[in-house]
mmCIF file of C-alpha atoms in Angstrom:
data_model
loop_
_atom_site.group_PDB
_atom_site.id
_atom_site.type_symbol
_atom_site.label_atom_id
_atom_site.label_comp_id
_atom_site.label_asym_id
_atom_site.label_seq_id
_atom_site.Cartn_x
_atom_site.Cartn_y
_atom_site.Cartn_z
ATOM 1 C CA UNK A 538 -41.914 -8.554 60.615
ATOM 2 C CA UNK A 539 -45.753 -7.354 60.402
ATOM 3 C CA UNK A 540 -46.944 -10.608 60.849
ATOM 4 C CA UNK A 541 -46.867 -12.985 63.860
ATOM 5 C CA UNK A 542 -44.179 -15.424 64.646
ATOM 6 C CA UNK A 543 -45.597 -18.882 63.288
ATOM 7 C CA UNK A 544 -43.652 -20.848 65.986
ATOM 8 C CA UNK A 545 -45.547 -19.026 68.744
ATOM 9 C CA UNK A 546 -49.181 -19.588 66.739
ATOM 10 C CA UNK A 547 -48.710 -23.122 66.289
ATOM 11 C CA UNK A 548 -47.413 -23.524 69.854
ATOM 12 C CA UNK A 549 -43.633 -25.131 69.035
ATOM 13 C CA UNK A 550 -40.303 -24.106 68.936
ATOM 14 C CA UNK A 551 -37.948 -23.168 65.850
ATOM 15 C CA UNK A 552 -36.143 -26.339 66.797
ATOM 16 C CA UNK A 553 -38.929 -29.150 66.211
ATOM 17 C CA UNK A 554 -39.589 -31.600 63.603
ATOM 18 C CA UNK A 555 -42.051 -31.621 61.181
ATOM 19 C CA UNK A 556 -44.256 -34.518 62.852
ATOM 20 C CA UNK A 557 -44.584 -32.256 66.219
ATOM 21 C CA UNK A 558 -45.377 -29.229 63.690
ATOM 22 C CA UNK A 559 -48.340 -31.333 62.025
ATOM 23 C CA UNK A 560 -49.518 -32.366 65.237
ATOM 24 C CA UNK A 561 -49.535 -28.669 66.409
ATOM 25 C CA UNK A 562 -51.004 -27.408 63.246
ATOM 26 C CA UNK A 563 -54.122 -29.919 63.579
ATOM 27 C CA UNK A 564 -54.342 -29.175 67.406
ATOM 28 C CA UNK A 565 -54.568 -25.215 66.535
ATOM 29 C CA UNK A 566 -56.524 -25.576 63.987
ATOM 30 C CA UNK A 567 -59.364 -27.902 66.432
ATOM 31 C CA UNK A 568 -58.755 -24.951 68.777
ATOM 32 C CA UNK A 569 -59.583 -21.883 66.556
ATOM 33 C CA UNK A 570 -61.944 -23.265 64.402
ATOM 34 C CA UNK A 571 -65.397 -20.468 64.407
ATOM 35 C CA UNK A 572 -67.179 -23.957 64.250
ATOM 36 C CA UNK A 573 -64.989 -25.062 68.124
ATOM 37 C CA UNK A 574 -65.727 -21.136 69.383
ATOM 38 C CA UNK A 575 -62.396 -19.970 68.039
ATOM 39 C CA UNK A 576 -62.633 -16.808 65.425
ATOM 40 C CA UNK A 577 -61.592 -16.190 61.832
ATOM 41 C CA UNK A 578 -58.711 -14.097 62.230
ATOM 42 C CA UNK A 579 -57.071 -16.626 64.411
ATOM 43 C CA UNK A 580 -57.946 -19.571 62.236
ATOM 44 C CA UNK A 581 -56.505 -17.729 58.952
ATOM 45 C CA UNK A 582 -53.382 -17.253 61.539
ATOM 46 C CA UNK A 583 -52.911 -20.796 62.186
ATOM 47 C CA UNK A 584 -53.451 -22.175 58.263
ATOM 48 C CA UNK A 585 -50.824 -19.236 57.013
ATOM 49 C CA UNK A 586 -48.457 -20.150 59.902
ATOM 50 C CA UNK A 587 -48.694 -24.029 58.058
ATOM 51 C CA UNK A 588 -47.732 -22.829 54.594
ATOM 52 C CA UNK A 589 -45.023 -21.200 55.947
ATOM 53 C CA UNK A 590 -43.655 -24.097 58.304
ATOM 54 C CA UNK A 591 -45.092 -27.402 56.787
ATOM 55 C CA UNK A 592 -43.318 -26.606 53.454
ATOM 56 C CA UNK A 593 -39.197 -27.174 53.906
ATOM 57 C CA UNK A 594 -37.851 -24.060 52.050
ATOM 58 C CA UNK A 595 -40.505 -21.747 52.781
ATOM 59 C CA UNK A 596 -39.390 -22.964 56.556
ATOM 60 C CA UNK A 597 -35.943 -22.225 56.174
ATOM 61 C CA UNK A 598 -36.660 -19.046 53.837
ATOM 62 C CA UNK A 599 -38.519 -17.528 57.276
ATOM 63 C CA UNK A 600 -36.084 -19.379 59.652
ATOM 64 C CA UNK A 601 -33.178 -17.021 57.929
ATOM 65 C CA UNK A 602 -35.221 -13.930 57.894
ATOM 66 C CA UNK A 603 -36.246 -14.264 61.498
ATOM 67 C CA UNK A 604 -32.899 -16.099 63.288
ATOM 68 C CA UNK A 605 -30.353 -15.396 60.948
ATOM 69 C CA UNK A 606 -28.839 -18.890 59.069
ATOM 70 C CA UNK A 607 -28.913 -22.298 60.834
ATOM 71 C CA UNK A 608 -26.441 -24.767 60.393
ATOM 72 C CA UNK A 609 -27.295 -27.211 58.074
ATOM 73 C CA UNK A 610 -28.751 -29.701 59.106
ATOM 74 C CA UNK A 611 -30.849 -33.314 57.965
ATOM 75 C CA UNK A 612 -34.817 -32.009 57.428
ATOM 76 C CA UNK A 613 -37.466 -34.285 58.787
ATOM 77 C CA UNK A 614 -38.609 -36.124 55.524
ATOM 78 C CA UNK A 615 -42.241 -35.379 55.121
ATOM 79 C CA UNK A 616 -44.994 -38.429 54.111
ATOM 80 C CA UNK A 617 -45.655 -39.133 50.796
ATOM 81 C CA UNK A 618 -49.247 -38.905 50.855
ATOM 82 C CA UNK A 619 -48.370 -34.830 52.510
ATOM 83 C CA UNK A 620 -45.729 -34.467 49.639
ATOM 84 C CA UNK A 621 -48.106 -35.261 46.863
ATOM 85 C CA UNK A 622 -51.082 -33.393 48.077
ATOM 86 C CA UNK A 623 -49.511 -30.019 49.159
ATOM 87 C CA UNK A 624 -49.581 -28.088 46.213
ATOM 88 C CA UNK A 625 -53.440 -27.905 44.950
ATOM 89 C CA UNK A 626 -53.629 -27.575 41.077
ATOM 90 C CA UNK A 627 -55.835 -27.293 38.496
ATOM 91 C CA UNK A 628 -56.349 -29.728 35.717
ATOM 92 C CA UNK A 629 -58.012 -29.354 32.112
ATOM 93 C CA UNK A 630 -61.534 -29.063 32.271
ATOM 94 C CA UNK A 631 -63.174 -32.911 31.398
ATOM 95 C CA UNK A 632 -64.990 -33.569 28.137
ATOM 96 C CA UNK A 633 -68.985 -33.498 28.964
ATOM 97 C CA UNK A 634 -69.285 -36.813 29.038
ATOM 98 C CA UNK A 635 -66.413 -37.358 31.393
ATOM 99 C CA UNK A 636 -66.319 -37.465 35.213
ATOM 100 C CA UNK A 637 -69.630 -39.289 35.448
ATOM 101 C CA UNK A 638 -69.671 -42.431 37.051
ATOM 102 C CA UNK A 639 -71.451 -45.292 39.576
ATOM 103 C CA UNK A 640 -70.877 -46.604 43.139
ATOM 104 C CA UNK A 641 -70.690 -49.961 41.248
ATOM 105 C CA UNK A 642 -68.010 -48.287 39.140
ATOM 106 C CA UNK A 643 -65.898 -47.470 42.099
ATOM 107 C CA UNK A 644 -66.423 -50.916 43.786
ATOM 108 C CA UNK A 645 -64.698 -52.095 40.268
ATOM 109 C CA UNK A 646 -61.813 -49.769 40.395
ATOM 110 C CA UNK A 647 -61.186 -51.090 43.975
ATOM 111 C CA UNK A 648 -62.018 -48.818 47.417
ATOM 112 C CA UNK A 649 -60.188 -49.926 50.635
ATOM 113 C CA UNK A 650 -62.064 -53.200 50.872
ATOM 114 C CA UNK A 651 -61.268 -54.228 47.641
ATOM 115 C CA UNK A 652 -58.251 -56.923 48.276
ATOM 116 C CA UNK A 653 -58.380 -56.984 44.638
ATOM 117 C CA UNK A 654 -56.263 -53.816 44.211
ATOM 118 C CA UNK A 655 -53.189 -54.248 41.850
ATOM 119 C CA UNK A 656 -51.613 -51.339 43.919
ATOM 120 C CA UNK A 657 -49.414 -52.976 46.702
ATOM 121 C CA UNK A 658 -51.448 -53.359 50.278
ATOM 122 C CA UNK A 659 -51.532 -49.648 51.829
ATOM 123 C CA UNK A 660 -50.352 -48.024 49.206
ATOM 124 C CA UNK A 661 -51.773 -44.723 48.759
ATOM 125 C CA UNK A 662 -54.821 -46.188 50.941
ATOM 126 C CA UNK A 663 -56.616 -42.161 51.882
ATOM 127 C CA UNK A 664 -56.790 -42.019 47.732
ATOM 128 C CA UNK A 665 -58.388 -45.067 47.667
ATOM 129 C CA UNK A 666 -61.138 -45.375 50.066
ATOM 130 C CA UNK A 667 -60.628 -42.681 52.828
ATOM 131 C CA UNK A 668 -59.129 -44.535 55.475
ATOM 132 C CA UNK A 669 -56.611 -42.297 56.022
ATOM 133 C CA UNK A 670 -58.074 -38.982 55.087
ATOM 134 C CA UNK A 671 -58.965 -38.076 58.851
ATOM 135 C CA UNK A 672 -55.676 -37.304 59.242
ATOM 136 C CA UNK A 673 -54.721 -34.969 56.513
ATOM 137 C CA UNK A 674 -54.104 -31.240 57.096
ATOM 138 C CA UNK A 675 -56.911 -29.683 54.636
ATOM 139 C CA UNK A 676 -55.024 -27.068 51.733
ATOM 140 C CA UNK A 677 -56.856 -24.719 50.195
ATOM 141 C CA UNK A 678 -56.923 -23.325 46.950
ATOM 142 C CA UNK A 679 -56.338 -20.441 46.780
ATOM 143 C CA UNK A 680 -54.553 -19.747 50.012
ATOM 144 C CA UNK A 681 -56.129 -18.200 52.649
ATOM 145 C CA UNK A 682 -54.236 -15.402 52.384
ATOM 146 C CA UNK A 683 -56.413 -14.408 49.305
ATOM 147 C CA UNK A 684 -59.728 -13.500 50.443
ATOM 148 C CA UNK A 685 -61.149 -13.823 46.962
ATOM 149 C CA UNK A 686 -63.136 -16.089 45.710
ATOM 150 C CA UNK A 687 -65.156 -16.435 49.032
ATOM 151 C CA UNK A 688 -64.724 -14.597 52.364
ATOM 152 C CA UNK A 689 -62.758 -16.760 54.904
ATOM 153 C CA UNK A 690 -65.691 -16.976 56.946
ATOM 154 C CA UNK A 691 -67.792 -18.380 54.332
ATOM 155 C CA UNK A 692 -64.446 -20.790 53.298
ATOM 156 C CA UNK A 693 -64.282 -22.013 56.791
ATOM 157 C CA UNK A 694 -68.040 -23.082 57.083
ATOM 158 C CA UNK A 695 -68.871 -26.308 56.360
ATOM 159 C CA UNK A 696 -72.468 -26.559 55.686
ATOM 160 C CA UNK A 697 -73.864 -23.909 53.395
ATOM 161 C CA UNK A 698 -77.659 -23.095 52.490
ATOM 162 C CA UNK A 699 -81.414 -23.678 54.521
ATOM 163 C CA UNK A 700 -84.480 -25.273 53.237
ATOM 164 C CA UNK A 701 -87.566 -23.206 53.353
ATOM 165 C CA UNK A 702 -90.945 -24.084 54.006
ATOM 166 C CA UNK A 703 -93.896 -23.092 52.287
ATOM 167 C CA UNK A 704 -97.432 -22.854 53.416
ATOM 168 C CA UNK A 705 -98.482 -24.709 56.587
ATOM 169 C CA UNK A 706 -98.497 -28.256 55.362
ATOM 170 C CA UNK A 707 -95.597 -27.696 52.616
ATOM 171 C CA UNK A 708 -92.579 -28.105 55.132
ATOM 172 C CA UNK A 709 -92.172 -32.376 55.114
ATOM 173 C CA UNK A 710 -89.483 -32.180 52.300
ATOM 174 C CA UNK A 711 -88.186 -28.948 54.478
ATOM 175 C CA UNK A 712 -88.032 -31.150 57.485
ATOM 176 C CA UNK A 713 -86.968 -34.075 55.603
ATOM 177 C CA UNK A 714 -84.227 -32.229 53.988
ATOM 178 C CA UNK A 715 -82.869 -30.557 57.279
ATOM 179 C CA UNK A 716 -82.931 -34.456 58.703
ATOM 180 C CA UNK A 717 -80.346 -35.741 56.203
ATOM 181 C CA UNK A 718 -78.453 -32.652 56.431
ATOM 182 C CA UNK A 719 -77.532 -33.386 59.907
ATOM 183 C CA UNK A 720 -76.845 -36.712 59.682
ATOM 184 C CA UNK A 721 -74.822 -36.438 56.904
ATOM 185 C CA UNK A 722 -72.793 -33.353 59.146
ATOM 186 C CA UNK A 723 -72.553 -36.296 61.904
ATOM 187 C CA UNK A 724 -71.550 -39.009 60.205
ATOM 188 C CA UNK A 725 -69.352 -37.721 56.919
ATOM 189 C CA UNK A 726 -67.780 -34.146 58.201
ATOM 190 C CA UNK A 727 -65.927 -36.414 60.817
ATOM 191 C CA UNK A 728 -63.961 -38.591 58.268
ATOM 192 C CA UNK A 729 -63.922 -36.051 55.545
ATOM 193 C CA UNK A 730 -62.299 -32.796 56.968
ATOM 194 C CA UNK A 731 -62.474 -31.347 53.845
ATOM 195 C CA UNK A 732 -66.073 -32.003 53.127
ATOM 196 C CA UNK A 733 -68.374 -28.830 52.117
ATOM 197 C CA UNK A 734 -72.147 -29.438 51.950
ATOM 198 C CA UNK A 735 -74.850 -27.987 50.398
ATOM 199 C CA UNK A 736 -78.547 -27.960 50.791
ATOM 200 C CA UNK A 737 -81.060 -26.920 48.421
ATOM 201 C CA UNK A 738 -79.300 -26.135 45.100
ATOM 202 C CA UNK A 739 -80.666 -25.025 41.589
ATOM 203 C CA UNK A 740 -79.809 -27.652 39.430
ATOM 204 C CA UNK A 741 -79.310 -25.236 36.157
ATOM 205 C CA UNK A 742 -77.265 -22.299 35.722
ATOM 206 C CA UNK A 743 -78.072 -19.260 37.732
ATOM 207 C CA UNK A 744 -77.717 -15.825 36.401
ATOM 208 C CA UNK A 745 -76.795 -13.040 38.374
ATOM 209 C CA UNK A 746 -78.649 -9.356 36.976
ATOM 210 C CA UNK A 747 -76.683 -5.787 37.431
ATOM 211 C CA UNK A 748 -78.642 -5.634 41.445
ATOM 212 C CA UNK A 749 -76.725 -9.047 42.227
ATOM 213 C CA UNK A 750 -79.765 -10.606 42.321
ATOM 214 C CA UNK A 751 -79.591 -14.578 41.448
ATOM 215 C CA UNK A 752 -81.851 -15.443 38.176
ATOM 216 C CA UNK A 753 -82.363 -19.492 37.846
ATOM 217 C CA UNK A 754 -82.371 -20.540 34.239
ATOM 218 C CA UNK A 755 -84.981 -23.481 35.626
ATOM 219 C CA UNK A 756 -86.872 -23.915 39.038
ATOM 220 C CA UNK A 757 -85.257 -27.524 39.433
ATOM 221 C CA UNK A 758 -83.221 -28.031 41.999
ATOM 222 C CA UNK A 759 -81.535 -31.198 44.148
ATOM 223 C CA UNK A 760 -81.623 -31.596 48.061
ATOM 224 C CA UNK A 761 -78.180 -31.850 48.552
ATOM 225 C CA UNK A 762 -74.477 -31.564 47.088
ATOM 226 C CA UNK A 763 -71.239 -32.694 49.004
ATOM 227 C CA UNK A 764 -67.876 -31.992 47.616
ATOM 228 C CA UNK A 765 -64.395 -32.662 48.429
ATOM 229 C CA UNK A 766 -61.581 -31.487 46.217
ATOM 230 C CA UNK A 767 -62.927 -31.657 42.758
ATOM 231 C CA UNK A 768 -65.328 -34.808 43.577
ATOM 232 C CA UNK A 769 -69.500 -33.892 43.951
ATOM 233 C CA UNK A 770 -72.231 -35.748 45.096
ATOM 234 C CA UNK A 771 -75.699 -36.003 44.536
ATOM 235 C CA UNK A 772 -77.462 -36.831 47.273
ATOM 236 C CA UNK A 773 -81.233 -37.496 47.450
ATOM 237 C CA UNK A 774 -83.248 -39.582 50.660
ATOM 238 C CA UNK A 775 -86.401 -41.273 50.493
ATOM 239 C CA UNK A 776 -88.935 -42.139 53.343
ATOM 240 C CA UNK A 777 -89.823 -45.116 53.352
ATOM 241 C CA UNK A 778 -92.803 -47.229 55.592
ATOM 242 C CA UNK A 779 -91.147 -49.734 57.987
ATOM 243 C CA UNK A 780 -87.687 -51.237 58.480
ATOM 244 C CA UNK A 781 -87.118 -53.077 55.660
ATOM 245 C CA UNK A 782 -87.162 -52.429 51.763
ATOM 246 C CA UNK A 783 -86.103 -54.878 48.859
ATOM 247 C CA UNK A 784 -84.633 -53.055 45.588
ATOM 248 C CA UNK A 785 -84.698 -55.314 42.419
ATOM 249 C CA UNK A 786 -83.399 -53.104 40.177
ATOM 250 C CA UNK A 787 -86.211 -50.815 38.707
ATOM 251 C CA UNK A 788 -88.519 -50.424 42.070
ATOM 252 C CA UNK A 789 -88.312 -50.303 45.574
ATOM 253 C CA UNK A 790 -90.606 -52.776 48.023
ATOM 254 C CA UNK A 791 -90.955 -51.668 51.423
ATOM 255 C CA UNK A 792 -94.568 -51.963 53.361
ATOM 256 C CA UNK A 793 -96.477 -53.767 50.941
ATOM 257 C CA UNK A 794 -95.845 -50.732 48.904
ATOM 258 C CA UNK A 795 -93.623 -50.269 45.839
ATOM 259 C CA UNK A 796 -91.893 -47.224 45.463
ATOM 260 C CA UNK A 797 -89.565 -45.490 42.165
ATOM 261 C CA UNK A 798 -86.705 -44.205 43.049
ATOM 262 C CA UNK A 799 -85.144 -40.778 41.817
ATOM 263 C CA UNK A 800 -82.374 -41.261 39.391
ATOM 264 C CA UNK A 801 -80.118 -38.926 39.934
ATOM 265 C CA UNK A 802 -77.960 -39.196 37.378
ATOM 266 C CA UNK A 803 -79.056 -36.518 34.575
ATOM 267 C CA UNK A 804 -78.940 -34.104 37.751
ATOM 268 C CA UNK A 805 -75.898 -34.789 38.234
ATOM 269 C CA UNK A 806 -74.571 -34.191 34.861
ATOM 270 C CA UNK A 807 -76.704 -30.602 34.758
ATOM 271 C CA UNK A 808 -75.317 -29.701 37.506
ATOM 272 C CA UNK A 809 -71.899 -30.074 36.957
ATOM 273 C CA UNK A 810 -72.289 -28.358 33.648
ATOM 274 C CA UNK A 811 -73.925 -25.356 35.678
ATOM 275 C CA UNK A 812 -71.082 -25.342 38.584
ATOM 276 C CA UNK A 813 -68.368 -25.368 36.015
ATOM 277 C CA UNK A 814 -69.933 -22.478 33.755
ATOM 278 C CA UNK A 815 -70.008 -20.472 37.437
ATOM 279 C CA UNK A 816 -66.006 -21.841 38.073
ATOM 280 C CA UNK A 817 -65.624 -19.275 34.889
ATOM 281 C CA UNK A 818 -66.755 -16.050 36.587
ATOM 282 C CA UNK A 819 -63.552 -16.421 39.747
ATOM 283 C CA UNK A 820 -61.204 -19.238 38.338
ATOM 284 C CA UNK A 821 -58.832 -18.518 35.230
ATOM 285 C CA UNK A 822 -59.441 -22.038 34.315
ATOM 286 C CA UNK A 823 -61.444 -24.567 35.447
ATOM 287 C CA UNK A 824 -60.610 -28.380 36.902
ATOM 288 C CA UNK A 825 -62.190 -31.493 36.429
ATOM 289 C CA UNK A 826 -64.697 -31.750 38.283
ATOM 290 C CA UNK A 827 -66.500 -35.413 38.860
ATOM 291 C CA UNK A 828 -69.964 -36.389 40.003
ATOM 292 C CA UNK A 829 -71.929 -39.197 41.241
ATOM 293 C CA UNK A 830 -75.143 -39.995 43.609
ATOM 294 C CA UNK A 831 -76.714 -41.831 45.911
ATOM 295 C CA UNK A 832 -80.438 -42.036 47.205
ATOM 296 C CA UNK A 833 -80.450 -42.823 50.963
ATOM 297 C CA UNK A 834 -83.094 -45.017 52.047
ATOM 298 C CA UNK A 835 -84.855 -43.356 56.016
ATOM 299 C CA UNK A 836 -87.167 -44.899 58.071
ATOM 300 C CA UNK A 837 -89.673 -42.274 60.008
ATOM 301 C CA UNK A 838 -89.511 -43.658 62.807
ATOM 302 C CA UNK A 839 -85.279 -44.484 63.346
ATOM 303 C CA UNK A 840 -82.345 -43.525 61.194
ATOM 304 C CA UNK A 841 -81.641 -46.845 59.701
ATOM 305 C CA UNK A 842 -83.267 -49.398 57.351
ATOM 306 C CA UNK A 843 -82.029 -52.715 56.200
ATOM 307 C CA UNK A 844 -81.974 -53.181 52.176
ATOM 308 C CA UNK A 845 -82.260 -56.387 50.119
ATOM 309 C CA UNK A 846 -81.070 -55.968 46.491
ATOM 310 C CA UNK A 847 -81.680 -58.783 43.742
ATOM 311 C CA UNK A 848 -79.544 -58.647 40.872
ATOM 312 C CA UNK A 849 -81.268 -56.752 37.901
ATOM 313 C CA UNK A 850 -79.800 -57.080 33.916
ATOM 314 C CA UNK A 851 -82.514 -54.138 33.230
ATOM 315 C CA UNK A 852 -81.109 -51.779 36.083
ATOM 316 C CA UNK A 853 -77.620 -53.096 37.336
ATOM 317 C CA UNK A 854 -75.552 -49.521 37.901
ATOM 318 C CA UNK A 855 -76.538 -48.832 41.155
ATOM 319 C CA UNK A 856 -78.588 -49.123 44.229
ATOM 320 C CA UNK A 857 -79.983 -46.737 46.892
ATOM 321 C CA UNK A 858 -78.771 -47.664 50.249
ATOM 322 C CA UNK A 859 -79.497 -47.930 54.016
ATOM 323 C CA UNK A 860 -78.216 -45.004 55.944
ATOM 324 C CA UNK A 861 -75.252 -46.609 57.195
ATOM 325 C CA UNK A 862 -74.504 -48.017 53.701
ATOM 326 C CA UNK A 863 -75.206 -44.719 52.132
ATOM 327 C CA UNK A 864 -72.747 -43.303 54.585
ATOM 328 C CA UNK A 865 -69.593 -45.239 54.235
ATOM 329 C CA UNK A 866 -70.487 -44.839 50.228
ATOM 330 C CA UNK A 867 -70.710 -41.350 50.322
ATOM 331 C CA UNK A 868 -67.513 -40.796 51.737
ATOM 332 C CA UNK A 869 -65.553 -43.486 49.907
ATOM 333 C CA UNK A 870 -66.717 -41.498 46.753
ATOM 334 C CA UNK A 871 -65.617 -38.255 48.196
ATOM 335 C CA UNK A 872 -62.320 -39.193 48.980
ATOM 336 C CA UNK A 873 -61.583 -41.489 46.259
ATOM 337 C CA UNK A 874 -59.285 -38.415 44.132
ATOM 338 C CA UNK A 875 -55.778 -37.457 44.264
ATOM 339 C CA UNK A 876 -56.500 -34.864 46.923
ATOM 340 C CA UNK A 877 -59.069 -35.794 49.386
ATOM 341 C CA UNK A 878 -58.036 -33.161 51.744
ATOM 342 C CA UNK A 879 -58.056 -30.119 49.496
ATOM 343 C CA UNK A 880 -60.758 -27.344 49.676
ATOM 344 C CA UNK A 881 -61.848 -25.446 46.416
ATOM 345 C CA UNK A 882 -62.942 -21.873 47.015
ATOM 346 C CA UNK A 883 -63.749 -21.629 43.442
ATOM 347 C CA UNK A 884 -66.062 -24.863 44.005
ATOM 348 C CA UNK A 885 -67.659 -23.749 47.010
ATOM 349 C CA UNK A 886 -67.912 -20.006 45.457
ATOM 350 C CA UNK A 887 -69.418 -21.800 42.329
ATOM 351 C CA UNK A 888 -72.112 -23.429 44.575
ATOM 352 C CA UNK A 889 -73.243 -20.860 46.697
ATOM 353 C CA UNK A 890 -74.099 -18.798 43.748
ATOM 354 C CA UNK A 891 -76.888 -22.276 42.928
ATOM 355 C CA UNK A 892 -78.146 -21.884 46.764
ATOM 356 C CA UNK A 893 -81.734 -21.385 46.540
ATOM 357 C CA UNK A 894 -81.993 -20.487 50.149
ATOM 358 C CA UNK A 895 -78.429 -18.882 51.142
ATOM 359 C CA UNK A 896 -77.896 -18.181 54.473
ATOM 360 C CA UNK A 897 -76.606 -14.827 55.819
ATOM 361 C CA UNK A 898 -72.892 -14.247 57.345
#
């Protein structure tokens, strides 16, 4: 065979279960990730050696072809949660109205701290709040073995897209931006291995002319976009003055001053619209594809802030948050979808098309 034994890139033998080939697979894939030092050729080696051997007949299909038949023998059964979410698919595009929704919304439905949950205690719990989702193998759709719709390189990066500053005293929302793009690298990549973020994105459609050269339908754009599977979010800081703010509904009080806060949610909607008309130009048909937001609330001086909220009839549908806050939202909303671990190449291709400052591979 042209293409390296599987067993020997994972590090197992033909003999092991499917737990010690998981473990192996997540080990390797640490190792050779270009983020760890490791390099794309061996990283695309280690995620096609995991289609082959984490799925049962493909397993014994290159078992056969390589050793000859086995005996039979009982396979390992694999996890539910690994069953369901091995085979990334594509569902009917959502009405435009559809797919739009509020943290408050998901507290309803019920995230991991709801005790409220019909569903049966631990059932499906990585669907429903992320708890879990650390530990999932990340799929990706398409395979890796297809280097269309984005180069593997690209695929395998996790944070796409610079801020650029302008003039010498235009770079604060530059800074700022960069700022909240690192934290949320520190504190959401971690639990979400799936996560993708970008920084900096048109907020309409972009139009590409005969030279390849992007064309933005409008100049509007949003600071940052995270997504996971086929979930987005909006996400937007403010600086506030001092340590503590009090949000009652309509305006935020923080240092005798009284700030509004960006409502993210018509951006969200464009957006989507715009990502899903650039889905069309790689993806024979395109998913649904959700949205939300969240405004995180920064101090200048430290990276938290404590938040008071007072219940508001005017404004009750959401509520920016303290970094921490924002944080554990953020990725509850991410992984709160049937497959939390799945990458979208389409997606990600989709987005980097809306990158108003891409960065070079």
């Amino acid at each position: 065979m042209n293409e390296p034994d599987h067993y020997t890139v994972l590090g197992v033998e033909p003999g092991d279960d499917f737990k010690t080939l998981r473990a192996a697979y997540r080990r390797r894939l640490r190792q050779t990730h270009p983020d760890a030092g490791g390099t794309a050729e061996a990283f695309h080696e280690v995620q096609l050696a995991w289609e082959v051997l984490g799925d049962e007949d493909a397993r014994a299909d290159y078992d056969a072809d390589m050793y000859g038949p086995a005996p039979e023998r009982e396979p390992a059964p694999r996890p539910a949660a690994e069953r369901d979410r091995s085979a990334a698919h594509y569902e009917p595009a959502a009405e435009a109205d559809q797919g739009l929704y509020t943290p408050q919304s998901f507290s309803s439905r019920g995230s991991a701290a709801n005790t409220g949950s019909s569903e049966p205690a631990g059932q499906d719990r990585a669907r429903r709040g992320g708890t879990d989702v650390a530990d999932l193998a990340v799929e990706y759709f398409p395979s890796l073995k297809d280097p269309q719709p984005l180069p593997l390189q690209l695929t395998s990066q996790r944070m796409h897209g610079t801020f650029k500053r302008s003039g010498l005293f235009g770079g604060g929302a530059a800074k700022r931006g960069s700022r909240v793009a690192a934290l949320l690298e520190a504190h959401v990549f971690p639990r979400v291995p799936a996560a993708r973020l970008f920084n900096d994105v048109y907020e309409a459609a972009v139009q590409v002319d005969r030279r390849g050269r992007a064309k933005p339908t409008s100049s509007d754009r949003v600071p940052h976009v995270l997504i996971c599977g086929h979930r987005l979010v909006v996400v937007e800081a403010l600086e506030i003055g001092g340590e503590a703010a009090a949000w009652d509904g309509s305006q935020l009080h923080a240092h005798g001053r009284s700030h509004s806060v960006p409502n993210l949610q018509a951006e969200a909607r464009r957006l989507r619209g715009a990502v899903q008309e650039a889905m069309r130009a790689t993806a024979s048909s395109v998913p649904t594809l959700r949205v939300d937001y969240q405004v995180i609330l920064l101090s200048p001086a430290t990276t938290s802030s404590s938040l008071w909220s007072r219940p508001s009839a005017a404004h009750p549908t959401w509520t920016p948050r303290a970094v921490a806050r924002a944080f554990r939202q953020i990725t509850d909303l991410l992984t709160d979808q049937e497959q939390p671990n799945l990458v979208d190449r389409h997606l990600m291709a989709a987005l980097r098309r809306q990158l108003v400052q891409p960065d070079e591979i």
